[in-house]
mmCIF file of C-alpha atoms and ligand atoms in Angstrom:
data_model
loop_
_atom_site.group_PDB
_atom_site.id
_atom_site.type_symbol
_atom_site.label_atom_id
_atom_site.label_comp_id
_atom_site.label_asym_id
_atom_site.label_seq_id
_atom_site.Cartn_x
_atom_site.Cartn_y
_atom_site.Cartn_z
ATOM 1 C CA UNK A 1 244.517 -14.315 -293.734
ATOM 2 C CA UNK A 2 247.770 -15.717 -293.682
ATOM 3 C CA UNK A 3 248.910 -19.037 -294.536
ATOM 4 C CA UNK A 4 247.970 -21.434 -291.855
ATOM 5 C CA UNK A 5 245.032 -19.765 -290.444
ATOM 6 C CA UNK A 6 243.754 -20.231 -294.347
ATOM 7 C CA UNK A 7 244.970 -23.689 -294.326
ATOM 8 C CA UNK A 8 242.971 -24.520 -291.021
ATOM 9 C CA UNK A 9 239.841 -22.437 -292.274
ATOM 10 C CA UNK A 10 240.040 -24.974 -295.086
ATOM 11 C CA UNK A 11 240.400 -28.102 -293.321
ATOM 12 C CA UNK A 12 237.549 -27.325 -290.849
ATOM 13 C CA UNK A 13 235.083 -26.442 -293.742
ATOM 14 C CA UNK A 14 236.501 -29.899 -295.459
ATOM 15 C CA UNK A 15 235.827 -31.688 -291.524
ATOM 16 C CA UNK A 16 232.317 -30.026 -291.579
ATOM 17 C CA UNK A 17 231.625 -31.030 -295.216
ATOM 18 C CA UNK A 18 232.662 -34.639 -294.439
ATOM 19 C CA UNK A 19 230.461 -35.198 -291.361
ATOM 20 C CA UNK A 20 227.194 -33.915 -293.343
ATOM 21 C CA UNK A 21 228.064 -35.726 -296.686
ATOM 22 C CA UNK A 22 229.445 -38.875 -295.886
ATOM 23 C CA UNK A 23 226.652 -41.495 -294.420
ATOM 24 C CA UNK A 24 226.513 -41.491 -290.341
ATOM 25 C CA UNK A 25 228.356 -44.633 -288.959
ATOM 26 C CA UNK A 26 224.666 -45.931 -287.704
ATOM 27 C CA UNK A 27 223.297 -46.090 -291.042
ATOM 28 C CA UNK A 28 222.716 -49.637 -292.132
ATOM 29 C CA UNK A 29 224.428 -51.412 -292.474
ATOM 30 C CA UNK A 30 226.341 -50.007 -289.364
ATOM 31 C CA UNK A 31 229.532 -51.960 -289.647
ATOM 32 C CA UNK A 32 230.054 -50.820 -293.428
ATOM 33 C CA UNK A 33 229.757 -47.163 -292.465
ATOM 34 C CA UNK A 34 231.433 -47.509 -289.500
ATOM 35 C CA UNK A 35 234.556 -48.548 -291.499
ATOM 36 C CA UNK A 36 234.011 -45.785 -294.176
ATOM 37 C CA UNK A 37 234.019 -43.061 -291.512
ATOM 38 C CA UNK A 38 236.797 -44.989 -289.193
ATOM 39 C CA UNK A 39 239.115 -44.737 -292.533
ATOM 40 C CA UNK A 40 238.287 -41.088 -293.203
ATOM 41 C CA UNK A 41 237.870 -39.962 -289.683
ATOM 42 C CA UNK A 42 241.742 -41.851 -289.032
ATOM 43 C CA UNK A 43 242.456 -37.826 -289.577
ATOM 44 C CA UNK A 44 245.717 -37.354 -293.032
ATOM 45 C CA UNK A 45 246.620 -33.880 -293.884
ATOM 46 C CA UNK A 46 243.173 -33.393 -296.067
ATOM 47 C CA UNK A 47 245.979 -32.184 -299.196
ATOM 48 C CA UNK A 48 243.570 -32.982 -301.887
ATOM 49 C CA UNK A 49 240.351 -31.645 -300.634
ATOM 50 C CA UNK A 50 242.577 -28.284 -299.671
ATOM 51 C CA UNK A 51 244.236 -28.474 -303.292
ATOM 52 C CA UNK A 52 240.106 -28.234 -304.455
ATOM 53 C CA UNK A 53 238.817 -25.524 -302.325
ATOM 54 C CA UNK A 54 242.517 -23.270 -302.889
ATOM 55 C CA UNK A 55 242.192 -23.767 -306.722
ATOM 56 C CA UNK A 56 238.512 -22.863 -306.789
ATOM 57 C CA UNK A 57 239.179 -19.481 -304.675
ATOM 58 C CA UNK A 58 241.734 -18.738 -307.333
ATOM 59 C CA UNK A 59 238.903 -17.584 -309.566
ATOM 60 C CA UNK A 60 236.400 -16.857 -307.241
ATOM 61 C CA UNK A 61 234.778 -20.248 -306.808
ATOM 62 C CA UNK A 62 231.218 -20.163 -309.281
ATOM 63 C CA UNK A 63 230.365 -22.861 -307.585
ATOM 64 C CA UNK A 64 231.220 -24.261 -304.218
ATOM 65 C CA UNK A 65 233.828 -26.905 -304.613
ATOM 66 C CA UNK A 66 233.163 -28.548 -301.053
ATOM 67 C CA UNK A 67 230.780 -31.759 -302.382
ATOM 68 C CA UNK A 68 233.424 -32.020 -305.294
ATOM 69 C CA UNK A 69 236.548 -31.721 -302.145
ATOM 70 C CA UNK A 70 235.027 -34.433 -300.210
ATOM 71 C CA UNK A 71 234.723 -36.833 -303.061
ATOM 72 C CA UNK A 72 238.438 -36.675 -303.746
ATOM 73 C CA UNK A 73 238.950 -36.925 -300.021
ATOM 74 C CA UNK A 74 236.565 -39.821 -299.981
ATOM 75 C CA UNK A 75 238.019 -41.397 -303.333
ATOM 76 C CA UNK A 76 241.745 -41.211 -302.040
ATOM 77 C CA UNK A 77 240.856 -42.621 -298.658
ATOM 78 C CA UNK A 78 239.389 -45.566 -300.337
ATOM 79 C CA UNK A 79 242.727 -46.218 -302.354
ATOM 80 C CA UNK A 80 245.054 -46.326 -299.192
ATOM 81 C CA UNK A 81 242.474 -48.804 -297.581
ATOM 82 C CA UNK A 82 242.906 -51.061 -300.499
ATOM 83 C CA UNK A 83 246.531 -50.696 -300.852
ATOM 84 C CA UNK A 84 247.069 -51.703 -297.380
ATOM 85 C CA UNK A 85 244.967 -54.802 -297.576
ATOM 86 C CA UNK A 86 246.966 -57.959 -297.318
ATOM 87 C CA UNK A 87 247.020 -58.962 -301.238
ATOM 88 C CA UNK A 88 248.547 -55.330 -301.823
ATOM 89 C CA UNK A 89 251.365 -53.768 -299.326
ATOM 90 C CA UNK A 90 249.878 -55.999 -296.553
ATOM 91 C CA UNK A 91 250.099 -53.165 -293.914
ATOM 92 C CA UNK A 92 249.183 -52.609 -289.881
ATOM 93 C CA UNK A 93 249.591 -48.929 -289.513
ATOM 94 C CA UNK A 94 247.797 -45.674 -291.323
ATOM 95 C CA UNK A 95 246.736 -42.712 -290.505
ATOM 96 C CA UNK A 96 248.353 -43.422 -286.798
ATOM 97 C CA UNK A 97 246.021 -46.241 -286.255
ATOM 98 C CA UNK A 98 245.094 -49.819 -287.254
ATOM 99 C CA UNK A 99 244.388 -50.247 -290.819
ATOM 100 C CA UNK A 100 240.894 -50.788 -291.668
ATOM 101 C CA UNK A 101 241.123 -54.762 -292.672
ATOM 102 C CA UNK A 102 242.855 -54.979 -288.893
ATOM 103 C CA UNK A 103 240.528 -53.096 -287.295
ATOM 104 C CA UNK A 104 237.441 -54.543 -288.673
ATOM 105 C CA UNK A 105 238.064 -57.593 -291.162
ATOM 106 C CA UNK A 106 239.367 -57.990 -295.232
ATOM 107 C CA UNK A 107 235.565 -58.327 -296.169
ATOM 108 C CA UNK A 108 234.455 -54.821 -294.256
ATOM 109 C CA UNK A 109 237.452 -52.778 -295.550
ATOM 110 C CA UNK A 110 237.541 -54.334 -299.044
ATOM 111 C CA UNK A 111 233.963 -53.013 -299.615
ATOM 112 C CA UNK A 112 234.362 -50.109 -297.298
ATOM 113 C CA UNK A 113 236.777 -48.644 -299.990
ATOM 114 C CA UNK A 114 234.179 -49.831 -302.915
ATOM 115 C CA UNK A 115 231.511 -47.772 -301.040
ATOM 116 C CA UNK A 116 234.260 -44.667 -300.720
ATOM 117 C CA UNK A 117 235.353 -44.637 -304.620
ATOM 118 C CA UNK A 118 231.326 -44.898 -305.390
ATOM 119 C CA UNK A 119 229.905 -42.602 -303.003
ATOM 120 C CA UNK A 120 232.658 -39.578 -305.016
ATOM 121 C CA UNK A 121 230.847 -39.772 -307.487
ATOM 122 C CA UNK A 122 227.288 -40.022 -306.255
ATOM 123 C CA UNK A 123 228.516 -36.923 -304.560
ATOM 124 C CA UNK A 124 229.203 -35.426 -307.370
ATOM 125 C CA UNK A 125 225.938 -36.577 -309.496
ATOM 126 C CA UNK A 126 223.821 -35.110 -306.339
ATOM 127 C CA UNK A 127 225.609 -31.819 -305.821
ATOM 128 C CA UNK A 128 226.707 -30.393 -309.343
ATOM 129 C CA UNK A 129 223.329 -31.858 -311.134
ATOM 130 C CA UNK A 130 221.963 -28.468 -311.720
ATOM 131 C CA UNK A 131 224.692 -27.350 -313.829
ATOM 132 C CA UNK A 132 225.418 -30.744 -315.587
ATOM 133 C CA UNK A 133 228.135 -29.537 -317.905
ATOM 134 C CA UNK A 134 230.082 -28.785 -314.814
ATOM 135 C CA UNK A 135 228.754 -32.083 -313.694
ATOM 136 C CA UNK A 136 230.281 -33.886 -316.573
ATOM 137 C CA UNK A 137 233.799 -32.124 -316.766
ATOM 138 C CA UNK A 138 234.098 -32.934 -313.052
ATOM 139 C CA UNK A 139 233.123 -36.740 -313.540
ATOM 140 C CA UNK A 140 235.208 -37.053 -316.711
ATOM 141 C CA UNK A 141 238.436 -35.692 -314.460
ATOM 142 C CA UNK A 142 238.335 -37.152 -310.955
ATOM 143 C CA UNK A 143 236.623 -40.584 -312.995
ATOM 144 C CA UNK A 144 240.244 -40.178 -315.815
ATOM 145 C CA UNK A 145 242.459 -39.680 -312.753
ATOM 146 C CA UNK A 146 241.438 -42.854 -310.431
ATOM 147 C CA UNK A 147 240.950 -45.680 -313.589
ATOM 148 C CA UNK A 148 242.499 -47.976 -315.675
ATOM 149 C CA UNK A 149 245.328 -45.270 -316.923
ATOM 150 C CA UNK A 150 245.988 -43.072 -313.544
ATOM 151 C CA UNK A 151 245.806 -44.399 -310.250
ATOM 152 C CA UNK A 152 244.696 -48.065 -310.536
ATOM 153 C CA UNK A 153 247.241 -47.961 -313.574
ATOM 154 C CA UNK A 154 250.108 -46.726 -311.625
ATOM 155 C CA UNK A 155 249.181 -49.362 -308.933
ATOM 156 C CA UNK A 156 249.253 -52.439 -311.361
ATOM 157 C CA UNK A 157 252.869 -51.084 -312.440
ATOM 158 C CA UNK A 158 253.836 -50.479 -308.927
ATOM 159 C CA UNK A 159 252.878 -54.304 -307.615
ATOM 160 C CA UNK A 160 254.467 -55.376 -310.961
ATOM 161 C CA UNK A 161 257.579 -53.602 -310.253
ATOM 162 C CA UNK A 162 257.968 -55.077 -306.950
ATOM 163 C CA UNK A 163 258.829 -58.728 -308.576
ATOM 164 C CA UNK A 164 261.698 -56.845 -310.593
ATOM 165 C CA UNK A 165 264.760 -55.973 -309.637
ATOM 166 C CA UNK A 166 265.538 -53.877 -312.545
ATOM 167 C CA UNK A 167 263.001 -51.457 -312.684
ATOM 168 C CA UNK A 168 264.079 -48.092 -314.844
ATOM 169 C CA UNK A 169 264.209 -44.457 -313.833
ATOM 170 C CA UNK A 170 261.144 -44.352 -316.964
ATOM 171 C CA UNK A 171 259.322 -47.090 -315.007
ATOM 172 C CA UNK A 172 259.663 -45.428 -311.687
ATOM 173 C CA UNK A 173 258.505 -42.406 -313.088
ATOM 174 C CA UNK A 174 255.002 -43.382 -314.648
ATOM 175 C CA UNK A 175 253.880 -45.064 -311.234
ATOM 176 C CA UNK A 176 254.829 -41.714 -309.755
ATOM 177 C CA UNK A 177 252.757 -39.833 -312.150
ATOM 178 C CA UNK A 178 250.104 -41.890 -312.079
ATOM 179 C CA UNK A 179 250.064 -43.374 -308.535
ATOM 180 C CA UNK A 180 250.469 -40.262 -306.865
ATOM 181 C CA UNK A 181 250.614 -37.018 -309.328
ATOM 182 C CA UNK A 182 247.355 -37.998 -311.460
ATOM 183 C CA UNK A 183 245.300 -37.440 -308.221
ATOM 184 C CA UNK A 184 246.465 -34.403 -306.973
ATOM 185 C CA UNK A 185 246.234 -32.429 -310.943
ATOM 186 C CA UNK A 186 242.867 -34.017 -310.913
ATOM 187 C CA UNK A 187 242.118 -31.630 -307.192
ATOM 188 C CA UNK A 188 243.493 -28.704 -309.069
ATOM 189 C CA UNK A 189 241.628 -28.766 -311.741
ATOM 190 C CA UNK A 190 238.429 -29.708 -309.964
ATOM 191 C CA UNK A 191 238.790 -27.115 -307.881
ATOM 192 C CA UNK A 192 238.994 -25.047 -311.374
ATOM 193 C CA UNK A 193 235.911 -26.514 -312.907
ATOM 194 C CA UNK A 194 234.271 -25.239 -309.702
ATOM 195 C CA UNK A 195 235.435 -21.872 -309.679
ATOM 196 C CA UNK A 196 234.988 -21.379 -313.648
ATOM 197 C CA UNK A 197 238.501 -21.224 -314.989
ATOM 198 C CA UNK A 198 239.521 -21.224 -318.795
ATOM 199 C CA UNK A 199 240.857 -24.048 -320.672
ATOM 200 C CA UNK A 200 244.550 -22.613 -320.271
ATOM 201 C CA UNK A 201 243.950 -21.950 -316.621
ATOM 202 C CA UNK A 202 243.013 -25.825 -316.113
ATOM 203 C CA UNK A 203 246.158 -26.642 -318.247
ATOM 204 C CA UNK A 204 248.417 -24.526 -315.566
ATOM 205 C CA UNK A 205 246.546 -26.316 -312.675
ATOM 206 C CA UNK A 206 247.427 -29.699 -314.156
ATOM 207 C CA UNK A 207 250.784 -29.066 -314.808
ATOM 208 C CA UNK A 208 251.509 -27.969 -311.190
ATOM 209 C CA UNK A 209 249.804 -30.927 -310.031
ATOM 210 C CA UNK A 210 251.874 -32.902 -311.977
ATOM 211 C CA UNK A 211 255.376 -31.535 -310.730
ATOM 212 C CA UNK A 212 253.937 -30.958 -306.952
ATOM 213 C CA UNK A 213 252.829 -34.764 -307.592
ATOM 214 C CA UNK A 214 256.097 -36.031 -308.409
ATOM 215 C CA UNK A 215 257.670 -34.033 -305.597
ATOM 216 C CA UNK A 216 255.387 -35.138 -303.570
ATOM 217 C CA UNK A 217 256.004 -38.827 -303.665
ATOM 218 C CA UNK A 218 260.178 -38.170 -303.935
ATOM 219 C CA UNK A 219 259.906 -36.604 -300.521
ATOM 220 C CA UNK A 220 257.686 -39.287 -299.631
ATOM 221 C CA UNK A 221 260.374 -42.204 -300.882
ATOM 222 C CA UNK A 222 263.117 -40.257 -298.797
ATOM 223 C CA UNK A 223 261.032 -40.347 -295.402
ATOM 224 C CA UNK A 224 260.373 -43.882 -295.959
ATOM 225 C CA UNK A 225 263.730 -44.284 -295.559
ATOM 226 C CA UNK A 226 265.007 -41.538 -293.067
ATOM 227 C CA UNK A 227 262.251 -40.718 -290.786
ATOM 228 C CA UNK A 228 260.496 -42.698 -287.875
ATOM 229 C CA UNK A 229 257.129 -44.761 -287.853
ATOM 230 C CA UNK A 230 255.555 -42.731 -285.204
ATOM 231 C CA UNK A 231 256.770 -39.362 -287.575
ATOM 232 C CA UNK A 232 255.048 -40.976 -290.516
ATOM 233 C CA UNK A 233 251.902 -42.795 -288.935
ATOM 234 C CA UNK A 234 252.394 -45.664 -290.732
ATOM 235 C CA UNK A 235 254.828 -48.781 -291.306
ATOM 236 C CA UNK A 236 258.293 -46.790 -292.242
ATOM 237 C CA UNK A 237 261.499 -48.591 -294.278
ATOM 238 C CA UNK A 238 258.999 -50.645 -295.802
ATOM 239 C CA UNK A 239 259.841 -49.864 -299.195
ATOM 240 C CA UNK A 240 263.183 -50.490 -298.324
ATOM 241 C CA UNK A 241 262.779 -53.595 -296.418
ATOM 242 C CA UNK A 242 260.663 -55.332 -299.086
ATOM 243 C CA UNK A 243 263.647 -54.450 -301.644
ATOM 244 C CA UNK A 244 261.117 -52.335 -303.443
ATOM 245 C CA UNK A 245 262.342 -50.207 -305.816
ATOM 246 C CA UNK A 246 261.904 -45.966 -304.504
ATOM 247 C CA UNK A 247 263.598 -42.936 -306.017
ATOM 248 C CA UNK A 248 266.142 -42.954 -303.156
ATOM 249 C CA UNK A 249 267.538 -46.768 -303.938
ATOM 250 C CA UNK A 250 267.240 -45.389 -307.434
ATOM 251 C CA UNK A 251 268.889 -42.432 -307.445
ATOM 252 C CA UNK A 252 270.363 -42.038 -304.173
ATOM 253 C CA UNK A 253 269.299 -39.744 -301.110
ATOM 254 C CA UNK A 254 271.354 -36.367 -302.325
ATOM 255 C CA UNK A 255 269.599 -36.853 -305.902
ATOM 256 C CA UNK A 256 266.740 -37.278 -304.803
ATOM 257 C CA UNK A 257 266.592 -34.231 -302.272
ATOM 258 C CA UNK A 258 267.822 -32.324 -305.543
ATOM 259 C CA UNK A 259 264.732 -33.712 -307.877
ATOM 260 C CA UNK A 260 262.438 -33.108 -305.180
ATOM 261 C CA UNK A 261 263.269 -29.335 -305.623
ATOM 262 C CA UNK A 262 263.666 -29.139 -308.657
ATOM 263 C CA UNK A 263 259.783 -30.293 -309.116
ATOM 264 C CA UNK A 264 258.772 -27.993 -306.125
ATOM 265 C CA UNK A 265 260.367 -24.964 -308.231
ATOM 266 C CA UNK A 266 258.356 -26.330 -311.310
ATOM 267 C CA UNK A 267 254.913 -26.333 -309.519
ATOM 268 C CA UNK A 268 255.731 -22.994 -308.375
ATOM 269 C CA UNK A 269 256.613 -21.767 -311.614
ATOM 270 C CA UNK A 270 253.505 -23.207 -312.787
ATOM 271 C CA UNK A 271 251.217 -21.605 -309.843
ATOM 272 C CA UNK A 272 252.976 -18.276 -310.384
ATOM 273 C CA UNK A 273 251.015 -17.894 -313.771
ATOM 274 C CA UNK A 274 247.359 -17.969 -312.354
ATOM 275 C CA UNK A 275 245.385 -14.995 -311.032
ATOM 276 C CA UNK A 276 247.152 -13.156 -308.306
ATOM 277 C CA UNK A 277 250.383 -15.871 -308.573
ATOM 278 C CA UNK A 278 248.090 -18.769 -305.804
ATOM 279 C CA UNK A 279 250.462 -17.512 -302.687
ATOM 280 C CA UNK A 280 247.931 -19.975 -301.010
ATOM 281 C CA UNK A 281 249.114 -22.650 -302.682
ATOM 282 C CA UNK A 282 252.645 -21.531 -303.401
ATOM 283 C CA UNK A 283 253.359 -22.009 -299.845
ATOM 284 C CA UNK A 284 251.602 -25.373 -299.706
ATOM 285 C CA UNK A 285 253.888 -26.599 -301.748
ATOM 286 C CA UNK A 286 256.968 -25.155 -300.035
ATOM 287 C CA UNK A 287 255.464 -26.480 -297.340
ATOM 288 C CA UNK A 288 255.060 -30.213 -299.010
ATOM 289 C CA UNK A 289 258.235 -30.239 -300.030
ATOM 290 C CA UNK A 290 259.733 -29.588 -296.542
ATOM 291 C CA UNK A 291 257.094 -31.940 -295.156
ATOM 292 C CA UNK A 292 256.077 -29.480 -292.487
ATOM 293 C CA UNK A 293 252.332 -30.072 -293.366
HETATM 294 C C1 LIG B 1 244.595 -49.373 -304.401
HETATM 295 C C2 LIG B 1 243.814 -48.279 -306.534
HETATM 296 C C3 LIG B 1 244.736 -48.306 -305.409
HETATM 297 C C4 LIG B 1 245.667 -47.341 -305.327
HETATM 298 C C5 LIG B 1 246.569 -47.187 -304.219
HETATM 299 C C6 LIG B 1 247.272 -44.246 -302.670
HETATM 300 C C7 LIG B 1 247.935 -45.481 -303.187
HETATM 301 C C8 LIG B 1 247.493 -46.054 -304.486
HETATM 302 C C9 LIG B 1 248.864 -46.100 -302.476
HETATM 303 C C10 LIG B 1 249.295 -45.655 -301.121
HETATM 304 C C11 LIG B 1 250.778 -45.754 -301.035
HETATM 305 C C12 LIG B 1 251.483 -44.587 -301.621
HETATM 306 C C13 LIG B 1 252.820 -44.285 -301.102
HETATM 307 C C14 LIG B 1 250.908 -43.875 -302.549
HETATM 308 C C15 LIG B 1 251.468 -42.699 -303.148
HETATM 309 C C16 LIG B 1 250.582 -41.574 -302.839
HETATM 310 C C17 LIG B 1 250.682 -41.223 -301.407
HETATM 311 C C18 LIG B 1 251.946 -40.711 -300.866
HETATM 312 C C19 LIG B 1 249.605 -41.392 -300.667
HETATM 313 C C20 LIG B 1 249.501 -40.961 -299.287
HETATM 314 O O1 LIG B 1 248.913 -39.687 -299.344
HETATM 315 P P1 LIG B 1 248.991 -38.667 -298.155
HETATM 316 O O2 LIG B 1 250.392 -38.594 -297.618
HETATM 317 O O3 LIG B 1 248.079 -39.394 -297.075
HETATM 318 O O4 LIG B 1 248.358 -37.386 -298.602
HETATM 319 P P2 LIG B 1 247.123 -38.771 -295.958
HETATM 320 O O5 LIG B 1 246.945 -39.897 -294.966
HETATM 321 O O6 LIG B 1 247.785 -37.567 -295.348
HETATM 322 O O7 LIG B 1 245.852 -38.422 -296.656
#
């Protein structure tokens, strides 16, 4: 199969997994679950359910990583409704559409995104239970990636940041890691757990995840600042407008198109090392990196 029918194969099975796993919008109480599947159902590029279900196939998938590729899916969709609520980055637009506090109220899409980040990991109580050491490893990694120290962590520094005008390269780089990388290492080596890989393998598949993470977010701090709001679906020279510190005010638009490579080639070098060299996901992250996906 070649690159983008596998990519579509996976977003469809991630599209059928999310209908059947997350509640129906008429479940009560409706307006709660409406707003849980409004904010997932906005569409996004599905990159860290894909990340699972592509690491898992790497080593034949034990297990089927789809319960444990929603729950990311369902976990990071909960973190952009809270960061665009109006005591974080205060925004309109995501996903192409209204943000969930504008299209329902602050109330509805603060606990929508409470019910997202718990229902991951009901998801992954109910669906890995009978093998619970796979159970645990999964809980320990996606719960390590989205607390105090990862993702909330990188989010603290990042609203921090914003009241200084003198934030370092160093400081820049640990909401990076942690903001955006932490979660997508934490797909990759879910999607490990799930398909039984080693210690050293899960190693590999965090260390791409870290580079494609940090590429990830450089590419994403030079569209903020080059490309269009109806390109990018949501509010764009924000970052810039707010006097927010990015890698492009940091280190300029030609560094930053050179770092962004330079961590592509790193996550490549990285994915080259597992069984059969990941094409899959070689070219995902080619494909990240030019932002054609
Ligand atoms: C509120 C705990 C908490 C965390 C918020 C996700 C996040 C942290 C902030 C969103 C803003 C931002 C630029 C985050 C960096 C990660 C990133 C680029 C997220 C957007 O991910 P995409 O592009 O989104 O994969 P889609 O919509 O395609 O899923």
């Amino acid at each position: 199969m070649d690159f983008n029918a596998q990519l579509q194969a996976y977003r469809e099975r991630i599209e059928h997994g999310l209908g059947a796993l997350v509640p129906a919008a008429t479940t009560r109480p409706a307006r709660l679950h409406a707003a849980m599947r409004y904010s997932l159902e906005a569409g996004g590029k599905r990159l860290r359910p894909v990340l699972v279900l592509a690491a898992a196939d790497l080593f034949g998938a034990k297990t089927d990583a789809l319960s444990a590729a929603v729950a990311l899916e369902c976990l990071h969709t909960y973190s952009l409704i809270h960061d665009d609520l109006p005591c974080m980055d205060n925004d309109d637009l995501r996903r192409g559409r209204p943000t969930a506090h504008k299209q329902f109220d602050e109330a509805t899409a603060l606990l929508a995104g409470d019910a997202l980040l718990t229902l991951a990991f009901q998801l992954i109580g109910r669906h890995y239970a009978a093998t619970p050491a796979l159970c645990a490893a999964l809980t320990r990694e996606i719960a390590g990636a989205a607390g105090s120290e990862r993702l909330i962590g990188g989010q603290m520094e990042d609203l921090l940041a914003e009241k200084k005008n003198d934030v370092t390269a160093s400081e820049l780089e640990f909401i990076h890691l942690n903001k955006t990388a932490a979660m997508l290492s934490a797909s990759l080596v879910a999607g490990g757990l799930c398909g039984g890989a080693n210690e050293s393998q899960l190693a590999t598949l965090r260390d791409a995840g870290r580079h494609l993470g940090l590429a990830f977010q450089i590419v994403d701090d030079i569209l903020d600042a080059t490309a269009d709001t109806a390109t990018l679906g949501k509010t764009a020279g924000k970052d810039a407008k707010a006097g927010k510190t990015t890698y492009v005010k940091l280190h300029g638009l030609d560094a930053s198109r050179r770092h962004a490579r330079e961590q592509s080639a790193a996550a490549k070098a990285a994915l080259a090392r597992l069984p059969g060299g990941a094409p899959f996901l070689t070219t995902l992250v080619e494909n990240m990196a030019a932002r054609t996906m």
